Amino acid sequence: MSNLAQLGSDIVKLWNNYASVYLTGMWKTVSLAVICTLVGCLIGFLCGVLQTIPVAKKDNPLKKGLLGVLRGIIRAYVEVFRGTPMILQAVFVYYGLPYFTNNAVQWKSVWLAAFVVVAVNTGAYMAETVRGGILSVDPGQTEGAKAIGMTHWQTMTSVILPQALRSILPQIGNNFIINLKDTSVMFIIGYTDFFATHKAVVGATFLYFPSATIEMAGYLFMTLVSSILLRWWEKRMDGDASYDLATTDTLAHTSGMVRFPKSSGDAADERGR
Amino acid sequence: MSEQILSINHLSKSFGKNVVLKDIDFSVSRGDVTSIIGASGSGKSTLLRCINLLETPTAGQILFHEEDITRRGYNVPAYRAKVGMVFQNFNLFNNMTVLDNCMVGLIRVMHKDRETAEQTARFYLDKVGMLPYIHAKPRQISGGQKQRVAIARALAMEPEVLLFDEPTSALDPQMVGEVLDVMKTLVKEGLTMLVVTHEMAFARDVSSRTVFMKDGVIWEDGAPEQIFGTPERPETKEFLSRFFDR
């Protein structure tokens, strides 16, 4: 018990002295994870849409060639960034840019380098997720959209992607939570996120285990809040289970061959959808 | 003879080695209500899907106002906006309400402003009797209601021809009635329609022309009274005898 009491008092001591440092670290972790997940999703959606552009036999060879090259590039991008550890990618990007340009080009800030690495990495995972999401939407939806004259781009943005987004939302949440934790490897290039604050605090106080406990609790807090928010977002996207009959428009009742549901509940209740 | 909208010359379609359409010649004039009948697998639906370029013809020409739509570089989306299609499985957009389903084409394809689009959508939803359901999502309404919305969605684009691909085949008998009622209204209004159907009563009593297909070939093409009354081909007779005792 004395161990626990000691741990408790150390944690309180750390928190009293370093709360703002920890909170700054948390903020840097969350902000990087949020923005990288968003940009990663954009990259993923772009790759997904480009990869699913239909090619017809009759299309001109230039278009077919360009699409082929584009698909090759996306494939290579996905394989390279999924197939190597993010910590190494950070090293390559951060130190590689000055190395290969003989110091002519340097990163303006560590934040920018960390952002690029995490976003591009997330994009590689999202590219495949989005492609899967697009393929999972009923082909009839595409035909319906084409039949009213929509182009591939219009079909994607109006009909397919909103439905794909709903089905891959849990996966986006997954990626976000992974990003919350994995941004910690950016300490390798000197990005001071939540995990890096731990190293700084321990360096000054030697209270290794109490600080680690604060870190554990902090990360868990961030991921739990994210989970709850993501669930809420999913629910919101599904919309109401019921709908209102447009009864304010009295003319509607007298027109056509409408049969009204006899009960006061809506028609969907009876069918139990 | 009224103005010819669509003219199909020597159209063939095969999937790999499987030949589905063989040298089809066929045309549609303004005001025609054509029913295409025939057994499953006879190529009726494929013909319709070729006309809308949802399938790419293997050979032959499809002329829309004398212009070949199968040529390279033809603006296919603009063409499809003028040729409506109603599917067997409705294909309503699941992520939109009934109203949005009918508005999205007007806004994104026809570049109408929201207000005009909503007016047009409401007008056609009223015509099919679905105006009270504008706030419902497709998953919340019945099959017959879905098909009526799908018809309104196609009508909202104000197409020159409306193609129906077995519009009642996925519906139970009561719902078949409500969809056929809507289609009969459209016939009275003079809409040009091309209907692939198993509803022999519709083909016989409502359409102005009936086409019988078998094994990817058009065997008979004429007035419904002639096809149903005095079919020339034994194949037509045999097919029809399955529906009518004679």
Coordinates of N, CA and C in Angstrom, one line a residue, chain A residues 14 20 25 42 73 78 109 112 130-131 135 137 161 164 180 183 189 201 207 213 218 246 248 259-260 264:
Chain A
L14 N 3.9 15.8 -9.5 CA 4.2 16.1 -10.9 C 3.1 17.0 -11.6
S20 N 0.8 22.2 -17.0 CA 0.7 22.9 -18.2 C 1.6 22.3 -19.3
G25 N 1.5 19.2 -24.3 CA 1.9 18.0 -25.0 C 0.6 17.3 -25.6
L42 N -8.5 12.9 -46.9 CA -8.6 13.5 -48.2 C -7.8 12.8 -49.2
I73 N 1.3 4.6 -59.8 CA 1.9 5.5 -58.8 C 1.2 5.3 -57.5
V78 N 1.0 3.4 -51.9 CA 0.3 2.6 -50.8 C 1.3 1.5 -50.3
S109 N 9.9 23.7 -40.1 CA 9.7 23.4 -38.7 C 9.5 21.8 -38.6
L112 N 5.9 20.7 -39.4 CA 5.6 20.5 -40.8 C 6.0 19.1 -41.2
V130 N -10.8 3.4 -48.5 CA -11.8 4.1 -49.3 C -12.2 3.2 -50.5
R131 N -11.2 2.6 -51.1 CA -11.4 1.8 -52.3 C -12.4 0.7 -51.9
L135 N -16.2 0.1 -53.4 CA -16.6 -1.2 -54.0 C -17.8 -1.8 -53.2
V137 N -20.4 -0.3 -52.1 CA -21.7 0.4 -52.4 C -22.3 -0.4 -53.6
L161 N -19.6 8.4 -52.6 CA -18.7 8.7 -51.4 C -19.5 8.9 -50.1
A164 N -20.1 5.5 -49.0 CA -18.9 4.8 -48.7 C -18.4 5.4 -47.3
L180 N -3.5 9.0 -32.8 CA -3.3 9.7 -31.5 C -2.1 9.0 -30.8
T183 N 1.6 9.1 -33.2 CA 2.3 10.4 -33.4 C 3.4 10.5 -32.4
I189 N 12.2 12.9 -34.5 CA 12.7 14.1 -35.2 C 12.6 15.3 -34.3
V201 N 10.0 15.7 -18.8 CA 9.7 15.7 -17.3 C 10.5 14.8 -16.5
L207 N 11.2 11.0 -11.9 CA 10.0 10.3 -11.4 C 9.4 9.5 -12.7
T213 N 2.5 6.8 -15.6 CA 1.1 6.6 -15.2 C 0.2 7.7 -15.8
G218 N -3.5 9.7 -19.6 CA -3.8 10.8 -20.6 C -4.2 10.2 -22.0
A246 N -45.4 14.9 -45.0 CA -45.5 16.3 -45.3 C -46.9 16.7 -45.2
T248 N -48.3 19.3 -43.8 CA -48.7 20.7 -43.9 C -49.2 21.1 -45.3
R259 N -52.2 6.2 -50.5 CA -52.9 5.6 -49.4 C -52.2 5.9 -48.1
F260 N -52.9 6.5 -47.2 CA -52.2 6.9 -46.0 C -52.2 5.7 -45.0
S264 N -51.5 6.2 -36.5 CA -50.9 7.5 -36.4 C -49.4 7.4 -36.6

